[in-house]
Amino acid sequence: MAIGDKSISAPLTAIKSLFKKPVTVRYPDEVLEVFPEKGVSPRFRGVHTNDLAKCVGCGSCERICPVNAIYMELPEGKEDVKKEYRPVIDYGRCCFCAFCVDVCPTVSLKMSREYDFTTSATMEMRDGEEVKFVIDEFMFRPTNEREDNIGYVTGKKMKVLG
Amino acid sequence: MNFNSYSLTKIAKEDKDTTYDLFFGPNHPGMHGNFGYVLDMVGTEINSVRPNAGQLHRGFEKLMEQRGWVQNLTLVPRICVMDPDPNEVAYCMSVERIMGVEIPERAKYLRTITLEMSRLTAYLLAIGGFGGTLGHYTPTHWSTADRDLIMDMFEWLTGGRVYHIYNIPGGVRSDAPEGFFDKLLEVMDALEARLPDYDSILFENPIVHKRLKGLGYVSKEDARKTGLSGPNLRASGNAYDVRKDVPYAAYPYLDFEIITQEGGDALTRALQIRLEYEQTINLIRQAVKKIPEGDVRLNLGLLGNLKVQAGEAYEKVESSKGEFGYYIVSDGGTKPYRVSVRGPSLPAGFLWAQKHLPTMKIDDVAAWMGSLSICPPDFDK
């Protein structure tokens, strides 16, 4: 096929786009054409969710994490044995690769479809005081509070462990 | 200091012999990353050029020696942001070659489909780049919107929009969801229907033809000698395509011809992208039609403790920029002993910059960078 230069008025065909609907929508709205449910795909890799009763504290997720974002920490008021430890995830480091979900032997660790992940940082600057950012909100222990919005899950068939 | 007296317009009009250094980049929309050129200017003409690399260096190859075989898969796509899948596939193919395993047929087809989808996103970005660098922003906005359709497909298939991390030694991470292929074919139809629009505003636009014709000419011989690859090489008349010459994944089962053009200038390279874009849509349709049923992954044991026997391998794939290769040495442990990455952009970004730019005016530099589709992260890695 040949693509040559045409008349100078050929680019004016772009004017027809003026009569089309805009592609973008304003922030809290979503384009629901592809994914009717909240505009997010059913397999989206978002913020984690962890069924704390199912989790056995094996630490596989901590070992596979390529960016060292997962720490196994003891929840308050629990006996100090290995099986009581539960993962705490630092979302400042997390790269949302979902390898932790892939290796979870009990399928307790999953990813939700929540991607809206902003927080406000307080910054105080008085005379001679240091600037402080509250960053703790990016680091927490995932629980099953997002269980109703599950995204990336690795089924039993694809399991690599157990 | 009166800055008005130093404006480029004034230099062009009056101070034709003024010499000065112009920093083109490191943050320039014509370049996909923090890489730039320091141009020694005389008036508005370029006298000599110094590539200004190093600001994008993150030590990928050394980092890979400190992480496990599978953990590295989160690192490799970052070597080329616009076209991440060739990196994943080349890395996985090298590991599989050392292990001496053959992946299931369905996984091969899924790899091919993701590779071609990734190529489409990169070509759409390149089409937008051509528009943007020529000051013609309509195709840029259009291609960004069209690219989002493929990003949605990637989100559905892999869970991620930009970094998919879908390929894994032994196959792919998960099978395609129900209804995925039908929707993918619909998206392909929508993208093909958009092509006449792109033709009329960009590829058949007389102004674009005037601006790009003869810019950055690379002869057939020189392209081969300097190691250009991909669309840049084929636009100079060399029929070389890794997909055809050293077939991998499902390419041996697909029917396509290598597209070559004589010309070797920026206009030919733009049209090359346009023609290969059509071919890519065709390849996706063929792959979806022929995809067999079956497993999508070999069981290679524990993912986290994957051990690869001692050995070395080099595997290459065809990306939207050219030939991407991964040379991997294993000493039998849980981490690679050495990983070396061959990126396609080095000859264009360094060598051809020093040959081409000194004959150009300042207005053409951005268009030249867009036409050779230089991706700095793959030489400044």
PDB file of N, CA, C and O in Angstrom, chain B residues 81-133:
ATOM      1  N   VAL B  81      10.167   1.255  29.506  1.00  0.00           N
ATOM      2  CA  VAL B  81       8.854   1.504  30.110  1.00  0.00           C
ATOM      3  C   VAL B  81       7.735   1.374  29.090  1.00  0.00           C
ATOM      4  O   VAL B  81       6.676   0.843  29.372  1.00  0.00           O
ATOM      5  N   MET B  82       7.968   1.864  27.852  1.00  0.00           N
ATOM      6  CA  MET B  82       6.884   1.867  26.872  1.00  0.00           C
ATOM      7  C   MET B  82       6.605   0.472  26.358  1.00  0.00           C
ATOM      8  O   MET B  82       5.498   0.182  25.937  1.00  0.00           O
ATOM      9  N   ASP B  83       7.627  -0.365  26.316  1.00  0.00           N
ATOM     10  CA  ASP B  83       7.495  -1.689  25.712  1.00  0.00           C
ATOM     11  C   ASP B  83       8.093  -2.706  26.683  1.00  0.00           C
ATOM     12  O   ASP B  83       9.166  -3.241  26.430  1.00  0.00           O
ATOM     13  N   PRO B  84       7.422  -2.985  27.815  1.00  0.00           N
ATOM     14  CA  PRO B  84       8.075  -3.768  28.859  1.00  0.00           C
ATOM     15  C   PRO B  84       8.131  -5.273  28.615  1.00  0.00           C
ATOM     16  O   PRO B  84       9.023  -5.937  29.124  1.00  0.00           O
ATOM     17  N   ASP B  85       7.199  -5.805  27.825  1.00  0.00           N
ATOM     18  CA  ASP B  85       7.122  -7.266  27.739  1.00  0.00           C
ATOM     19  C   ASP B  85       8.308  -7.952  27.059  1.00  0.00           C
ATOM     20  O   ASP B  85       8.678  -9.045  27.476  1.00  0.00           O
ATOM     21  N   PRO B  86       8.924  -7.371  26.013  1.00  0.00           N
ATOM     22  CA  PRO B  86      10.093  -8.037  25.442  1.00  0.00           C
ATOM     23  C   PRO B  86      11.180  -8.326  26.469  1.00  0.00           C
ATOM     24  O   PRO B  86      11.848  -9.364  26.394  1.00  0.00           O
ATOM     25  N   ASN B  87      11.334  -7.448  27.467  1.00  0.00           N
ATOM     26  CA  ASN B  87      12.330  -7.695  28.501  1.00  0.00           C
ATOM     27  C   ASN B  87      11.989  -8.934  29.310  1.00  0.00           C
ATOM     28  O   ASN B  87      12.846  -9.783  29.563  1.00  0.00           O
ATOM     29  N   GLU B  88      10.714  -9.012  29.715  1.00  0.00           N
ATOM     30  CA  GLU B  88      10.289 -10.168  30.511  1.00  0.00           C
ATOM     31  C   GLU B  88      10.498 -11.451  29.728  1.00  0.00           C
ATOM     32  O   GLU B  88      11.026 -12.437  30.240  1.00  0.00           O
ATOM     33  N   VAL B  89      10.067 -11.426  28.456  1.00  0.00           N
ATOM     34  CA  VAL B  89      10.133 -12.649  27.655  1.00  0.00           C
ATOM     35  C   VAL B  89      11.580 -13.052  27.401  1.00  0.00           C
ATOM     36  O   VAL B  89      11.939 -14.222  27.524  1.00  0.00           O
ATOM     37  N   ALA B  90      12.442 -12.074  27.076  1.00  0.00           N
ATOM     38  CA  ALA B  90      13.840 -12.408  26.799  1.00  0.00           C
ATOM     39  C   ALA B  90      14.509 -12.973  28.041  1.00  0.00           C
ATOM     40  O   ALA B  90      15.262 -13.958  27.969  1.00  0.00           O
ATOM     41  N   TYR B  91      14.217 -12.386  29.188  1.00  0.00           N
ATOM     42  CA  TYR B  91      14.788 -12.881  30.447  1.00  0.00           C
ATOM     43  C   TYR B  91      14.319 -14.310  30.716  1.00  0.00           C
ATOM     44  O   TYR B  91      15.125 -15.196  30.996  1.00  0.00           O
ATOM     45  N   CYS B  92      12.998 -14.517  30.597  1.00  0.00           N
ATOM     46  CA  CYS B  92      12.449 -15.849  30.872  1.00  0.00           C
ATOM     47  C   CYS B  92      12.996 -16.881  29.888  1.00  0.00           C
ATOM     48  O   CYS B  92      13.326 -18.001  30.268  1.00  0.00           O
ATOM     49  N   MET B  93      13.124 -16.476  28.604  1.00  0.00           N
ATOM     50  CA  MET B  93      13.623 -17.428  27.598  1.00  0.00           C
ATOM     51  C   MET B  93      15.052 -17.837  27.899  1.00  0.00           C
ATOM     52  O   MET B  93      15.423 -19.002  27.732  1.00  0.00           O
ATOM     53  N   SER B  94      15.869 -16.882  28.364  1.00  0.00           N
ATOM     54  CA  SER B  94      17.245 -17.217  28.703  1.00  0.00           C
ATOM     55  C   SER B  94      17.296 -18.204  29.865  1.00  0.00           C
ATOM     56  O   SER B  94      18.050 -19.181  29.832  1.00  0.00           O
ATOM     57  N   VAL B  95      16.470 -17.931  30.895  1.00  0.00           N
ATOM     58  CA  VAL B  95      16.452 -18.830  32.060  1.00  0.00           C
ATOM     59  C   VAL B  95      15.993 -20.221  31.639  1.00  0.00           C
ATOM     60  O   VAL B  95      16.586 -21.239  32.031  1.00  0.00           O
ATOM     61  N   GLU B  96      14.952 -20.269  30.772  1.00  0.00           N
ATOM     62  CA  GLU B  96      14.443 -21.574  30.323  1.00  0.00           C
ATOM     63  C   GLU B  96      15.483 -22.323  29.493  1.00  0.00           C
ATOM     64  O   GLU B  96      15.589 -23.534  29.565  1.00  0.00           O
ATOM     65  N   ARG B  97      16.252 -21.569  28.712  1.00  0.00           N
ATOM     66  CA  ARG B  97      17.293 -22.203  27.890  1.00  0.00           C
ATOM     67  C   ARG B  97      18.342 -22.845  28.786  1.00  0.00           C
ATOM     68  O   ARG B  97      18.792 -23.960  28.524  1.00  0.00           O
ATOM     69  N   ILE B  98      18.751 -22.141  29.876  1.00  0.00           N
ATOM     70  CA  ILE B  98      19.740 -22.718  30.788  1.00  0.00           C
ATOM     71  C   ILE B  98      19.160 -23.963  31.458  1.00  0.00           C
ATOM     72  O   ILE B  98      19.826 -24.981  31.609  1.00  0.00           O
ATOM     73  N   MET B  99      17.876 -23.888  31.852  1.00  0.00           N
ATOM     74  CA  MET B  99      17.252 -25.023  32.531  1.00  0.00           C
ATOM     75  C   MET B  99      16.927 -26.145  31.564  1.00  0.00           C
ATOM     76  O   MET B  99      16.664 -27.267  31.994  1.00  0.00           O
ATOM     77  N   GLY B 100      16.917 -25.834  30.272  1.00  0.00           N
ATOM     78  CA  GLY B 100      16.618 -26.861  29.268  1.00  0.00           C
ATOM     79  C   GLY B 100      15.174 -27.321  29.278  1.00  0.00           C
ATOM     80  O   GLY B 100      14.891 -28.511  29.120  1.00  0.00           O
ATOM     81  N   VAL B 101      14.249 -26.380  29.491  1.00  0.00           N
ATOM     82  CA  VAL B 101      12.835 -26.765  29.486  1.00  0.00           C
ATOM     83  C   VAL B 101      12.119 -26.107  28.317  1.00  0.00           C
ATOM     84  O   VAL B 101      12.558 -25.084  27.799  1.00  0.00           O
ATOM     85  N   GLU B 102      11.029 -26.731  27.912  1.00  0.00           N
ATOM     86  CA  GLU B 102      10.189 -26.214  26.822  1.00  0.00           C
ATOM     87  C   GLU B 102       8.841 -25.854  27.417  1.00  0.00           C
ATOM     88  O   GLU B 102       8.227 -26.657  28.110  1.00  0.00           O
ATOM     89  N   ILE B 103       8.356 -24.626  27.180  1.00  0.00           N
ATOM     90  CA  ILE B 103       7.099 -24.210  27.811  1.00  0.00           C
ATOM     91  C   ILE B 103       5.910 -24.720  27.010  1.00  0.00           C
ATOM     92  O   ILE B 103       6.044 -25.031  25.823  1.00  0.00           O
ATOM     93  N   PRO B 104       4.725 -24.831  27.649  1.00  0.00           N
ATOM     94  CA  PRO B 104       3.537 -25.330  26.933  1.00  0.00           C
ATOM     95  C   PRO B 104       3.154 -24.416  25.770  1.00  0.00           C
ATOM     96  O   PRO B 104       3.483 -23.235  25.753  1.00  0.00           O
ATOM     97  N   GLU B 105       2.453 -25.024  24.799  1.00  0.00           N
ATOM     98  CA  GLU B 105       2.080 -24.296  23.574  1.00  0.00           C
ATOM     99  C   GLU B 105       1.204 -23.084  23.874  1.00  0.00           C
ATOM    100  O   GLU B 105       1.384 -22.008  23.318  1.00  0.00           O
ATOM    101  N   ARG B 106       0.236 -23.266  24.792  1.00  0.00           N
ATOM    102  CA  ARG B 106      -0.680 -22.157  25.090  1.00  0.00           C
ATOM    103  C   ARG B 106       0.085 -20.975  25.686  1.00  0.00           C
ATOM    104  O   ARG B 106      -0.216 -19.820  25.383  1.00  0.00           O
ATOM    105  N   ALA B 107       1.080 -21.281  26.501  1.00  0.00           N
ATOM    106  CA  ALA B 107       1.887 -20.207  27.092  1.00  0.00           C
ATOM    107  C   ALA B 107       2.639 -19.441  26.010  1.00  0.00           C
ATOM    108  O   ALA B 107       2.773 -18.219  26.060  1.00  0.00           O
ATOM    109  N   LYS B 108       3.106 -20.194  24.972  1.00  0.00           N
ATOM    110  CA  LYS B 108       3.808 -19.526  23.865  1.00  0.00           C
ATOM    111  C   LYS B 108       2.901 -18.522  23.173  1.00  0.00           C
ATOM    112  O   LYS B 108       3.304 -17.402  22.853  1.00  0.00           O
ATOM    113  N   TYR B 109       1.655 -18.957  22.927  1.00  0.00           N
ATOM    114  CA  TYR B 109       0.720 -18.049  22.257  1.00  0.00           C
ATOM    115  C   TYR B 109       0.386 -16.855  23.141  1.00  0.00           C
ATOM    116  O   TYR B 109       0.295 -15.727  22.657  1.00  0.00           O
ATOM    117  N   LEU B 110       0.196 -17.107  24.458  1.00  0.00           N
ATOM    118  CA  LEU B 110      -0.118 -15.989  25.350  1.00  0.00           C
ATOM    119  C   LEU B 110       1.045 -14.999  25.380  1.00  0.00           C
ATOM    120  O   LEU B 110       0.853 -13.783  25.410  1.00  0.00           O
ATOM    121  N   ARG B 111       2.273 -15.526  25.362  1.00  0.00           N
ATOM    122  CA  ARG B 111       3.441 -14.642  25.315  1.00  0.00           C
ATOM    123  C   ARG B 111       3.429 -13.808  24.046  1.00  0.00           C
ATOM    124  O   ARG B 111       3.700 -12.612  24.064  1.00  0.00           O
ATOM    125  N   THR B 112       3.131 -14.475  22.921  1.00  0.00           N
ATOM    126  CA  THR B 112       3.093 -13.749  21.657  1.00  0.00           C
ATOM    127  C   THR B 112       2.059 -12.637  21.684  1.00  0.00           C
ATOM    128  O   THR B 112       2.318 -11.518  21.238  1.00  0.00           O
ATOM    129  N   ILE B 113       0.883 -12.965  22.248  1.00  0.00           N
ATOM    130  CA  ILE B 113      -0.185 -11.954  22.273  1.00  0.00           C
ATOM    131  C   ILE B 113       0.233 -10.768  23.134  1.00  0.00           C
ATOM    132  O   ILE B 113       0.067  -9.608  22.752  1.00  0.00           O
ATOM    133  N   THR B 114       0.827 -11.035  24.313  1.00  0.00           N
ATOM    134  CA  THR B 114       1.248  -9.906  25.157  1.00  0.00           C
ATOM    135  C   THR B 114       2.365  -9.115  24.490  1.00  0.00           C
ATOM    136  O   THR B 114       2.398  -7.891  24.580  1.00  0.00           O
ATOM    137  N   LEU B 115       3.278  -9.820  23.816  1.00  0.00           N
ATOM    138  CA  LEU B 115       4.365  -9.110  23.134  1.00  0.00           C
ATOM    139  C   LEU B 115       3.811  -8.161  22.082  1.00  0.00           C
ATOM    140  O   LEU B 115       4.238  -7.015  21.967  1.00  0.00           O
ATOM    141  N   GLU B 116       2.845  -8.662  21.306  1.00  0.00           N
ATOM    142  CA  GLU B 116       2.304  -7.826  20.229  1.00  0.00           C
ATOM    143  C   GLU B 116       1.451  -6.694  20.784  1.00  0.00           C
ATOM    144  O   GLU B 116       1.447  -5.589  20.242  1.00  0.00           O
ATOM    145  N   MET B 117       0.723  -6.955  21.888  1.00  0.00           N
ATOM    146  CA  MET B 117      -0.045  -5.866  22.502  1.00  0.00           C
ATOM    147  C   MET B 117       0.892  -4.788  23.015  1.00  0.00           C
ATOM    148  O   MET B 117       0.644  -3.584  22.875  1.00  0.00           O
ATOM    149  N   SER B 118       2.000  -5.239  23.600  1.00  0.00           N
ATOM    150  CA  SER B 118       2.985  -4.291  24.111  1.00  0.00           C
ATOM    151  C   SER B 118       3.583  -3.476  22.965  1.00  0.00           C
ATOM    152  O   SER B 118       3.811  -2.266  23.092  1.00  0.00           O
ATOM    153  N   ARG B 119       3.793  -4.151  21.817  1.00  0.00           N
ATOM    154  CA  ARG B 119       4.323  -3.441  20.649  1.00  0.00           C
ATOM    155  C   ARG B 119       3.344  -2.362  20.189  1.00  0.00           C
ATOM    156  O   ARG B 119       3.737  -1.259  19.830  1.00  0.00           O
ATOM    157  N   LEU B 120       2.041  -2.705  20.235  1.00  0.00           N
ATOM    158  CA  LEU B 120       1.036  -1.712  19.837  1.00  0.00           C
ATOM    159  C   LEU B 120       1.094  -0.475  20.725  1.00  0.00           C
ATOM    160  O   LEU B 120       1.032   0.652  20.236  1.00  0.00           O
ATOM    161  N   THR B 121       1.212  -0.683  22.059  1.00  0.00           N
ATOM    162  CA  THR B 121       1.271   0.484  22.952  1.00  0.00           C
ATOM    163  C   THR B 121       2.481   1.332  22.624  1.00  0.00           C
ATOM    164  O   THR B 121       2.406   2.565  22.606  1.00  0.00           O
ATOM    165  N   ALA B 122       3.608   0.671  22.332  1.00  0.00           N
ATOM    166  CA  ALA B 122       4.823   1.433  22.037  1.00  0.00           C
ATOM    167  C   ALA B 122       4.690   2.188  20.720  1.00  0.00           C
ATOM    168  O   ALA B 122       5.133   3.335  20.604  1.00  0.00           O
ATOM    169  N   TYR B 123       4.054   1.561  19.716  1.00  0.00           N
ATOM    170  CA  TYR B 123       3.887   2.244  18.432  1.00  0.00           C
ATOM    171  C   TYR B 123       2.942   3.431  18.567  1.00  0.00           C
ATOM    172  O   TYR B 123       3.151   4.475  17.953  1.00  0.00           O
ATOM    173  N   LEU B 124       1.890   3.248  19.385  1.00  0.00           N
ATOM    174  CA  LEU B 124       0.971   4.374  19.571  1.00  0.00           C
ATOM    175  C   LEU B 124       1.693   5.537  20.241  1.00  0.00           C
ATOM    176  O   LEU B 124       1.479   6.707  19.901  1.00  0.00           O
ATOM    177  N   LEU B 125       2.571   5.204  21.183  1.00  0.00           N
ATOM    178  CA  LEU B 125       3.342   6.261  21.832  1.00  0.00           C
ATOM    179  C   LEU B 125       4.284   6.923  20.829  1.00  0.00           C
ATOM    180  O   LEU B 125       4.485   8.138  20.852  1.00  0.00           O
ATOM    181  N   ALA B 126       4.829   6.105  19.912  1.00  0.00           N
ATOM    182  CA  ALA B 126       5.729   6.664  18.900  1.00  0.00           C
ATOM    183  C   ALA B 126       4.968   7.575  17.945  1.00  0.00           C
ATOM    184  O   ALA B 126       5.470   8.633  17.554  1.00  0.00           O
ATOM    185  N   ILE B 127       3.735   7.175  17.576  1.00  0.00           N
ATOM    186  CA  ILE B 127       2.912   8.026  16.703  1.00  0.00           C
ATOM    187  C   ILE B 127       2.640   9.348  17.402  1.00  0.00           C
ATOM    188  O   ILE B 127       2.759  10.428  16.814  1.00  0.00           O
ATOM    189  N   GLY B 128       2.300   9.265  18.712  1.00  0.00           N
ATOM    190  CA  GLY B 128       2.102  10.485  19.479  1.00  0.00           C
ATOM    191  C   GLY B 128       3.369  11.308  19.550  1.00  0.00           C
ATOM    192  O   GLY B 128       3.330  12.541  19.484  1.00  0.00           O
ATOM    193  N   GLY B 129       4.506  10.608  19.647  1.00  0.00           N
ATOM    194  CA  GLY B 129       5.788  11.304  19.712  1.00  0.00           C
ATOM    195  C   GLY B 129       6.079  12.069  18.439  1.00  0.00           C
ATOM    196  O   GLY B 129       6.565  13.204  18.471  1.00  0.00           O
ATOM    197  N   PHE B 130       5.762  11.454  17.285  1.00  0.00           N
ATOM    198  CA  PHE B 130       5.970  12.156  16.011  1.00  0.00           C
ATOM    199  C   PHE B 130       5.169  13.445  15.981  1.00  0.00           C
ATOM    200  O   PHE B 130       5.665  14.488  15.585  1.00  0.00           O
ATOM    201  N   GLY B 131       3.888  13.342  16.416  1.00  0.00           N
ATOM    202  CA  GLY B 131       3.062  14.536  16.423  1.00  0.00           C
ATOM    203  C   GLY B 131       3.609  15.582  17.370  1.00  0.00           C
ATOM    204  O   GLY B 131       3.779  16.740  17.006  1.00  0.00           O
ATOM    205  N   GLY B 132       3.911  15.151  18.593  1.00  0.00           N
ATOM    206  CA  GLY B 132       4.350  16.102  19.614  1.00  0.00           C
ATOM    207  C   GLY B 132       5.622  16.824  19.254  1.00  0.00           C
ATOM    208  O   GLY B 132       5.747  18.039  19.429  1.00  0.00           O
ATOM    209  N   THR B 133       6.599  16.074  18.676  1.00  0.00           N
ATOM    210  CA  THR B 133       7.875  16.710  18.373  1.00  0.00           C
ATOM    211  C   THR B 133       7.783  17.641  17.177  1.00  0.00           C
ATOM    212  O   THR B 133       8.665  18.464  16.961  1.00  0.00           O
TER     213      THR B 133
END
